[in-house]
Coordinates of C-alpha atoms in Angstrom, one line a residue:
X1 CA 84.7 18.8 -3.6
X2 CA 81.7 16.7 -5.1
X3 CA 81.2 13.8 -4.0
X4 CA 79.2 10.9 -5.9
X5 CA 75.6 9.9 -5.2
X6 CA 75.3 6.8 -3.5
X7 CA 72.1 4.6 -4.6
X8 CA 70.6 2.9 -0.7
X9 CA 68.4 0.1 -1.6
X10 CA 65.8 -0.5 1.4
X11 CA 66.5 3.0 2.4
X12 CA 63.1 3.8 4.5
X13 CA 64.2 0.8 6.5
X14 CA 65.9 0.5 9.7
X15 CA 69.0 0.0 9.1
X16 CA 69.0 1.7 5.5
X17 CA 67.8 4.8 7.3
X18 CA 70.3 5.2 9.7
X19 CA 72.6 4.8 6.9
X20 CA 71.6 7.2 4.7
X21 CA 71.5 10.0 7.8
X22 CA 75.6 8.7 7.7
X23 CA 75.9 9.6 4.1
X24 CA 74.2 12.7 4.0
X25 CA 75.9 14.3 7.0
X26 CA 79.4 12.9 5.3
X27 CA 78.6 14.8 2.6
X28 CA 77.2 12.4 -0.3
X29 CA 74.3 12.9 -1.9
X30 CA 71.6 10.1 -1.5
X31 CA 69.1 8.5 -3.6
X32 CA 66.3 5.7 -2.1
X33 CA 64.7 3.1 -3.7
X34 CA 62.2 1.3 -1.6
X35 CA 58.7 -0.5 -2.1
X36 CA 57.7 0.8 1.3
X37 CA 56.5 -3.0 1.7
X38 CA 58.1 -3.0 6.0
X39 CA 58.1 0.8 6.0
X40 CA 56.8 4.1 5.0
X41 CA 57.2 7.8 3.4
X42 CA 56.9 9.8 6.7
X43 CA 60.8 8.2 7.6
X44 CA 61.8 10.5 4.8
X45 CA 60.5 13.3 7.1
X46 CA 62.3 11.8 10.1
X47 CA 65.1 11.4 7.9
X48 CA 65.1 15.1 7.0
X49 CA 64.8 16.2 10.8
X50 CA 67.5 15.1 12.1
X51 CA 69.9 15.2 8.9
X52 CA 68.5 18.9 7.4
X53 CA 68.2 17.2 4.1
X54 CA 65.4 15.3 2.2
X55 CA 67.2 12.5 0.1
X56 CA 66.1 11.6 -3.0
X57 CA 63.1 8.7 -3.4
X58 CA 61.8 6.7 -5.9
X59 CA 59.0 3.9 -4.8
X60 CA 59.8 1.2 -6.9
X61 CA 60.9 -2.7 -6.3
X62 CA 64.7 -3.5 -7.4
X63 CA 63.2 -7.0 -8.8
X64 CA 61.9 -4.4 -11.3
X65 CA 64.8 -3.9 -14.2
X66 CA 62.3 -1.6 -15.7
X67 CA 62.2 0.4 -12.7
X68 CA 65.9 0.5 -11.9
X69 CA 66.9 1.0 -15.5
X70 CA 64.2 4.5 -15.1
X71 CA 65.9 5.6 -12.2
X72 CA 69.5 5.6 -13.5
X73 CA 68.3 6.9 -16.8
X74 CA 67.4 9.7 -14.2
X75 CA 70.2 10.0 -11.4
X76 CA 72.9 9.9 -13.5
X77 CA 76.3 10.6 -11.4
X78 CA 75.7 7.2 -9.1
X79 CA 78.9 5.8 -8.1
X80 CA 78.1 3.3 -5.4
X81 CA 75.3 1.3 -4.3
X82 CA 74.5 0.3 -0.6
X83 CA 71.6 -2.9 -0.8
X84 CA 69.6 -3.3 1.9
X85 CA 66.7 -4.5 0.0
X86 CA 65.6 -7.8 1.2
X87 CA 63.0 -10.0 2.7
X88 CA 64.2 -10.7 6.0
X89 CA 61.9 -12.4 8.5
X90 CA 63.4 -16.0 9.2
X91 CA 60.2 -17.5 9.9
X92 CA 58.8 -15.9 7.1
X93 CA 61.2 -17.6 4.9
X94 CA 59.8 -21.2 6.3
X95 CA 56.7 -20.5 4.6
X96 CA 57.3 -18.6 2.3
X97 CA 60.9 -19.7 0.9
X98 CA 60.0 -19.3 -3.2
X99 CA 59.3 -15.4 -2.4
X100 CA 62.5 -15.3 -0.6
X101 CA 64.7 -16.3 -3.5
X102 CA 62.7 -14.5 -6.2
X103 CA 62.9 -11.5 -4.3
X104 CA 66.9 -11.5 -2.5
X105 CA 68.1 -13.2 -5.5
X106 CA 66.8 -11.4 -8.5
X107 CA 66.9 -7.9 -6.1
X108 CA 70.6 -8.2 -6.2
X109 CA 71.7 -9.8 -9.9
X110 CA 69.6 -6.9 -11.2
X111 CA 71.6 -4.3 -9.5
X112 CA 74.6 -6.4 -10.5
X113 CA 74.0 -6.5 -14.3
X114 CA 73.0 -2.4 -14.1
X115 CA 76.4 -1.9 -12.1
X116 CA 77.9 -3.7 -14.9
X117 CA 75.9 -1.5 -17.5
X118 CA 76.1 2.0 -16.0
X119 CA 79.8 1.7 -14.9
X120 CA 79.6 1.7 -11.3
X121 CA 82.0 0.1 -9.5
X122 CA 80.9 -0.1 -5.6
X123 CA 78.5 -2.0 -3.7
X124 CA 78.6 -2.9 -0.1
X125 CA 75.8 -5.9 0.3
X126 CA 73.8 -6.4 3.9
X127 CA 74.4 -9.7 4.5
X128 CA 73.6 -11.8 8.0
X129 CA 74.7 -14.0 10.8
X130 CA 72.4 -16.5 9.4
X131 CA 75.1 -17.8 7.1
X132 CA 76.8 -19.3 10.0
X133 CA 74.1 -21.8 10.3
X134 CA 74.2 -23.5 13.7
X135 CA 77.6 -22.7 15.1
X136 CA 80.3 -24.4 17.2
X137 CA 80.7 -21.7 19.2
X138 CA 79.1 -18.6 20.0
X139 CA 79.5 -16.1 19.8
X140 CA 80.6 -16.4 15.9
X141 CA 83.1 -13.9 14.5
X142 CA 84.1 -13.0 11.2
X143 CA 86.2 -16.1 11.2
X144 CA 83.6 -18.7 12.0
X145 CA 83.3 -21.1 9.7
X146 CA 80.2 -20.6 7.3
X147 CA 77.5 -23.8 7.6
X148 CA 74.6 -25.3 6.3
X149 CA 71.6 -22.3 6.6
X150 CA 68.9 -23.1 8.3
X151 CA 66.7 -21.0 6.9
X152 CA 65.7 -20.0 3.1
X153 CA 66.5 -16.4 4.5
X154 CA 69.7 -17.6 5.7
X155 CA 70.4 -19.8 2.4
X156 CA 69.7 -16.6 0.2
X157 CA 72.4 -14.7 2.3
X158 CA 74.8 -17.6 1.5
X159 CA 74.3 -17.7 -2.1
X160 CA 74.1 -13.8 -2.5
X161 CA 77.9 -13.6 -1.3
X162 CA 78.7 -16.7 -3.3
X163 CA 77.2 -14.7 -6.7
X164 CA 79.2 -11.7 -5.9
X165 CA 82.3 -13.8 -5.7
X166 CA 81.7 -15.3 -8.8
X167 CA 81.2 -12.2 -10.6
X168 CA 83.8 -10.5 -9.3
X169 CA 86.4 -13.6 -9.9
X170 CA 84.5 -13.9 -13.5
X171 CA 86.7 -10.3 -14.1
X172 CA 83.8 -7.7 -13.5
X173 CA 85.5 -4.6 -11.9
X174 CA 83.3 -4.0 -8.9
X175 CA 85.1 -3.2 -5.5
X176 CA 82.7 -4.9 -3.4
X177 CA 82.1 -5.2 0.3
X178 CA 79.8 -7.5 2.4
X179 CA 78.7 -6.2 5.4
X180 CA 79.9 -8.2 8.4
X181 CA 77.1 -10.6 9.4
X182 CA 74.9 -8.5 11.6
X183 CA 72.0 -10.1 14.3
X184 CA 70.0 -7.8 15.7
X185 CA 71.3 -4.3 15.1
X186 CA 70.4 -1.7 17.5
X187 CA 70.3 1.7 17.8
X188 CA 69.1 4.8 20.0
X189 CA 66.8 6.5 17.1
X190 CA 64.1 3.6 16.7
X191 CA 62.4 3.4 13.5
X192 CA 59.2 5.3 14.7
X193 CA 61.7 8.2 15.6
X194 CA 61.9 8.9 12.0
X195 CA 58.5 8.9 11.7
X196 CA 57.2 10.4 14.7
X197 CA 60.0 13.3 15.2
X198 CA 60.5 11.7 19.1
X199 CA 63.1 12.7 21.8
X200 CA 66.4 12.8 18.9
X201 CA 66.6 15.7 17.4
X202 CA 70.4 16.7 16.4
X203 CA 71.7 13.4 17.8
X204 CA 74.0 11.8 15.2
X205 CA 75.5 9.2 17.5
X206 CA 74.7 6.0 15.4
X207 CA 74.9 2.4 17.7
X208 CA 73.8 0.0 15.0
X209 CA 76.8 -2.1 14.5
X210 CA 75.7 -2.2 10.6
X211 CA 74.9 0.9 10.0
X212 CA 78.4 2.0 11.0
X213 CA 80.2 -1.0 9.0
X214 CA 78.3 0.2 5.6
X215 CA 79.3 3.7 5.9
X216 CA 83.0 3.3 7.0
X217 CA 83.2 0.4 4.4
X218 CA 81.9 2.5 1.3
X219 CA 84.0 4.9 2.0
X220 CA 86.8 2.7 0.8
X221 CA 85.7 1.4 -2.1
X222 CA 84.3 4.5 -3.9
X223 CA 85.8 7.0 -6.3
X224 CA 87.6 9.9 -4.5
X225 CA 85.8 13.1 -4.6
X226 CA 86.8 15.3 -7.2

């Protein structure tokens, strides 16, 4: 049966590239976009090592409609979208909070206006533990009560889920998951594995909390294959 390709924003990254070893092996064909701007092309080889196949890339920034519009006009059978694509450095964001919100912001109402415009219905959005601000109690769960962020990082977290709530309750019809609120995500292939072909060679065995949560969670929400 066919299954649907899946679009993984922030692909070459670390948790994007676990993920997209997850989709291949499942069976879906995979398509990257990435501006390589906290990674680089030789994870594609590492990507291709351990999963047998070479996914799909396009170097291009999602704040680019242009771009995104050029690579649908392209890949034309996406049915879901995985976004990873974020700046994501919390003391990065203290310095730097306007390129924060252009970049988190715009990235995802871009791929929400071309979900809208191409027909796809799924997205599963990478959010963070930053919501939760500065808890009551730790450790938080998925019940903690979302807080004041303390970071512009953390604040564009917060307003992304609050903008895919909106448009979902404003009648678009996107099945949409956020990605439980990750911190830290760990895993035994290590980014330079993908890269640098080390020790894990046909080791599937994926760790990273995240990585786990955005494959078993699209899943769900997409088409069945036909």
């Amino acid at each position: 049966m066919k299954k649907g390709t899946i679009l993984v924003t922030g692909g070459t990254g670390y948790i994007g590239s676990h993920t997209v070893v997850e989709l291949q092996q499942a069976g879906y064909p995979v398509v990257i976009i990435d501006n390589l701007s906290n990674s680089n092309r030789e994870v594609l080889d590492g990507i291709e090592r351990i999963s047998g196949i070479r996914p799909e890339f396009v170097e291009a920034d999602c704040t680019d409609m242009k771009a995104l519009t050029a690579l649908f006009d392209k890949y034309t059978d996406i049915k879901g979208i995985i976004n990873f694509a974020a700046s994501k450095a919390v003391g990065e964001s203290m310095e730097k909070p306007v390129l924060y919100y252009r970049n988190n912001l715009n990235t995802l109402m871009n791929l929400l206006d071309i979900m809208a415009e191409r027909g796809v219905k799924g997205i599963v959005f990478s959010s963070s533990c930053t919501v939760y601000g500065e808890p009551d109690v730790n450790p938080v769960t998925e019940q903690s009560p979302i807080k004041k962020a303390t970071s512009p990082y953390g604040n564009t977290k917060q307003i992304s889920e609050e903008i895919i709530t909106d448009v979902i309750n404003a009648g678009a019809p996107f099945k949409s998951v956020i990605l439980p609120r990750t911190s830290s995500p760990t895993s035994p292939r290590q980014p330079w594995a993908y890269a640098r072909n080390s020790a894990y060679s046909a080791t599937t065995t994926i760790h990273a909390t995240a990585t786990a949560s955005a494959t078993s969670s699209m899943w769900s929400i997409l088409p069945k294959p036909t």
